[in-house]
Coordinates of C-alpha atoms in Angstrom, one line a residue:
M1 CA 0.0 0.0 0.0
L2 CA 2.8 2.4 0.9
L3 CA 4.6 1.7 -2.5
L4 CA 1.4 2.5 -4.4
K5 CA 0.9 5.7 -2.4
L6 CA 4.4 6.8 -3.3
F7 CA 4.0 5.8 -6.9
F8 CA 0.8 7.8 -7.3
S9 CA 2.1 10.7 -5.4
F10 CA 5.1 11.0 -7.7
I11 CA 2.9 10.6 -10.8
Q12 CA 1.0 13.7 -9.6
V13 CA 4.3 15.5 -9.0
G14 CA 5.5 14.5 -12.5
L15 CA 2.2 15.5 -14.0
F16 CA 1.9 18.9 -12.4
S17 CA 5.4 20.2 -11.9
V18 CA 5.4 22.6 -14.9
G19 CA 8.7 24.5 -15.2
G20 CA 11.3 22.0 -14.1
G21 CA 12.8 20.5 -11.0
Y22 CA 12.6 23.4 -8.6
A23 CA 8.9 23.8 -9.4
A24 CA 8.4 20.2 -8.3
I25 CA 9.8 20.8 -4.7
P26 CA 6.6 22.3 -3.3
L27 CA 4.5 19.6 -5.0
I28 CA 6.7 16.9 -3.4
Q29 CA 6.5 18.7 -0.1
E30 CA 2.7 18.8 -0.3
Q31 CA 2.4 15.1 -1.1
I32 CA 5.1 13.6 1.2
V33 CA 5.1 16.0 4.1
N34 CA 1.7 17.6 4.3
I35 CA -0.8 15.1 2.8
H36 CA 0.7 11.7 3.7
A37 CA 3.0 12.7 6.5
L38 CA 5.7 10.3 5.4
L39 CA 8.6 12.7 6.3
T40 CA 8.9 15.7 8.6
M41 CA 9.7 19.1 7.1
E42 CA 13.2 18.9 8.5
E43 CA 13.9 15.4 6.9
F44 CA 12.4 16.7 3.6
S45 CA 14.7 19.7 3.7
D46 CA 17.7 17.5 4.3
L47 CA 16.7 15.3 1.4
I48 CA 16.2 18.3 -0.9
T49 CA 19.6 19.6 0.1
V50 CA 21.3 16.4 -0.9
A51 CA 19.2 16.2 -4.1
E52 CA 20.4 19.7 -5.1
M53 CA 24.1 18.8 -4.6
T54 CA 24.0 15.6 -6.6
P55 CA 24.3 15.6 -10.4
G56 CA 21.1 15.3 -12.4
P57 CA 17.6 16.8 -12.4
I58 CA 16.5 17.8 -8.9
S59 CA 12.9 16.4 -9.2
I60 CA 14.3 12.9 -10.1
N61 CA 17.0 13.1 -7.5
S62 CA 14.3 14.1 -4.9
A63 CA 12.1 11.2 -6.0
T64 CA 15.0 8.8 -5.7
F65 CA 16.0 10.0 -2.2
V66 CA 12.5 10.2 -0.9
G67 CA 11.8 6.7 -2.2
M68 CA 15.0 5.3 -0.6
R69 CA 14.3 7.0 2.7
I70 CA 10.7 5.8 2.9
A71 CA 10.6 2.4 1.2
G72 CA 14.1 1.3 0.2
V73 CA 15.0 0.1 -3.3
G74 CA 11.3 -0.6 -4.3
G75 CA 10.5 3.0 -3.3
V76 CA 13.4 4.3 -5.4
L77 CA 12.1 2.5 -8.5
L78 CA 8.5 3.4 -8.1
C79 CA 9.1 7.1 -7.1
T80 CA 11.6 7.6 -9.9
I81 CA 9.4 5.9 -12.5
G82 CA 6.3 7.7 -11.2
C83 CA 8.1 11.1 -11.5
I84 CA 9.4 10.3 -15.1
I85 CA 6.4 8.7 -16.8
P86 CA 4.1 11.8 -16.9
S87 CA 6.9 14.0 -18.2
F88 CA 7.9 11.5 -20.8
C89 CA 4.4 11.1 -22.1
I90 CA 3.6 14.8 -22.0
C91 CA 6.9 15.7 -23.8
L92 CA 6.2 13.2 -26.6
I93 CA 2.7 14.6 -27.1
L94 CA 3.8 18.3 -26.8
A95 CA 6.7 17.8 -29.1
Y96 CA 4.4 16.4 -31.8
F97 CA 1.9 19.3 -31.5
Y98 CA 4.6 22.0 -31.0
Y99 CA 6.4 21.0 -34.3
K100 CA 3.1 20.9 -36.0
Y101 CA 1.7 24.2 -34.7
R102 CA 4.8 26.2 -33.7
T103 CA 4.1 29.1 -36.1
V104 CA 0.7 29.8 -34.5
S105 CA 0.8 32.9 -32.4
G106 CA -1.5 31.4 -29.7
V107 CA 1.1 28.8 -28.8
Q108 CA 3.6 31.5 -27.9
V109 CA 1.0 33.4 -25.9
V110 CA 0.2 30.2 -23.8
L111 CA 3.9 29.6 -23.2
G112 CA 4.4 33.2 -22.1
A113 CA 1.4 33.0 -19.7
M114 CA 2.9 30.0 -17.9
R115 CA 6.1 31.8 -16.9
P116 CA 4.6 33.7 -13.8
A117 CA 3.2 30.4 -12.4
V118 CA 6.6 28.8 -12.7
V119 CA 8.3 31.7 -10.9
A120 CA 5.7 31.5 -8.1
L121 CA 6.3 27.7 -7.7
I122 CA 10.1 28.3 -7.5
A123 CA 9.6 31.2 -5.0
S124 CA 7.4 29.0 -2.9
A125 CA 10.0 26.3 -2.7
G126 CA 12.8 28.7 -2.0
S127 CA 10.9 30.5 0.8
S128 CA 10.0 27.2 2.5
I129 CA 13.6 26.1 2.6
L130 CA 14.9 29.6 3.6
M131 CA 12.4 29.8 6.5
L132 CA 13.3 26.3 7.6
G133 CA 17.0 27.1 7.5
L134 CA 16.7 30.5 9.3
F135 CA 14.0 29.7 11.8
Q136 CA 13.6 25.9 11.9
A137 CA 9.9 26.5 11.1
E138 CA 7.6 26.9 8.2
L139 CA 6.6 30.4 7.0
S140 CA 3.3 30.4 9.0
E141 CA 5.1 29.4 12.2
I142 CA 8.2 31.7 12.3
I143 CA 9.1 33.7 15.4
L144 CA 11.6 36.5 14.8
R145 CA 13.4 35.9 18.1
D146 CA 14.2 32.3 17.0
V147 CA 16.4 33.5 14.0
R148 CA 19.5 31.4 13.5
F149 CA 22.2 34.0 13.0
V150 CA 24.9 31.7 11.6
E151 CA 22.6 30.6 8.8
L152 CA 21.4 34.2 8.3
G153 CA 25.0 35.4 7.9
I154 CA 26.0 32.6 5.5
F155 CA 22.9 33.3 3.5
A156 CA 23.5 37.0 3.3
V157 CA 27.2 36.6 2.3
A158 CA 26.3 33.9 -0.3
L159 CA 23.6 36.0 -1.8
F160 CA 25.9 39.0 -1.9
L161 CA 28.7 37.1 -3.6
L162 CA 26.3 35.6 -6.1
R163 CA 24.7 38.9 -7.0
K164 CA 27.6 41.3 -6.8
Y165 CA 30.5 39.2 -8.0
K166 CA 28.7 36.5 -10.0
M167 CA 30.8 33.8 -8.2
N168 CA 30.4 30.2 -9.1
A169 CA 27.5 28.6 -7.2
I170 CA 29.5 25.4 -6.5
T171 CA 32.2 27.5 -4.9
I172 CA 29.7 29.2 -2.7
I173 CA 28.0 26.0 -1.8
L174 CA 31.3 24.4 -0.8
G175 CA 32.4 27.5 1.0
S176 CA 29.1 27.8 2.9
G177 CA 29.4 24.2 4.0
V178 CA 33.0 24.8 5.3
V179 CA 32.0 28.0 7.1
G180 CA 28.9 26.5 8.6
T181 CA 30.8 23.4 9.8
L182 CA 33.6 25.5 11.3
A183 CA 31.1 27.9 13.0
Y184 CA 29.2 25.0 14.7
V185 CA 32.4 23.2 15.6
L186 CA 33.8 26.4 17.2
M187 CA 30.4 27.2 18.9
G188 CA 30.3 23.6 20.3
A189 CA 33.8 23.9 21.6
V190 CA 33.0 27.2 23.5

């Protein structure tokens, strides 16, 4: 029963995550954390962090890690296949119609109208992870006095370096990991 629940949850994720992997994160969160309560928000955030760092599409990596965490190898197979099947079928169908009707102006209008929804999905995922990192709570549950200053400082410096100096994201991720580890080791030693 659990494997079927995972499979159908990731079919829904694959079917409705328009805009790529980051748009899938809030959908995975809704299915796995909110609806079925198979993971806590903190466990989900940890899995998403690992999925972002590993090579490949984040939605498939997330499906793989969630499946492994919840149901082992069977979960990996069903979650990953469930995530891929809708996209594969939709891409085949859309490719056929796009090549047939790509010169029609209405097609370009529809594609342009989908962009704001994709931005909103990505912003939702980003804000959930940011609030969890800075406050250990979801957006509706934050308390300003519970801010985690080490994470806030690392976030601010990383954002500054990305925006101002256009530094390589991998360098910033690795540097943030080193700084965060050192900060917590030194705070633990004090």
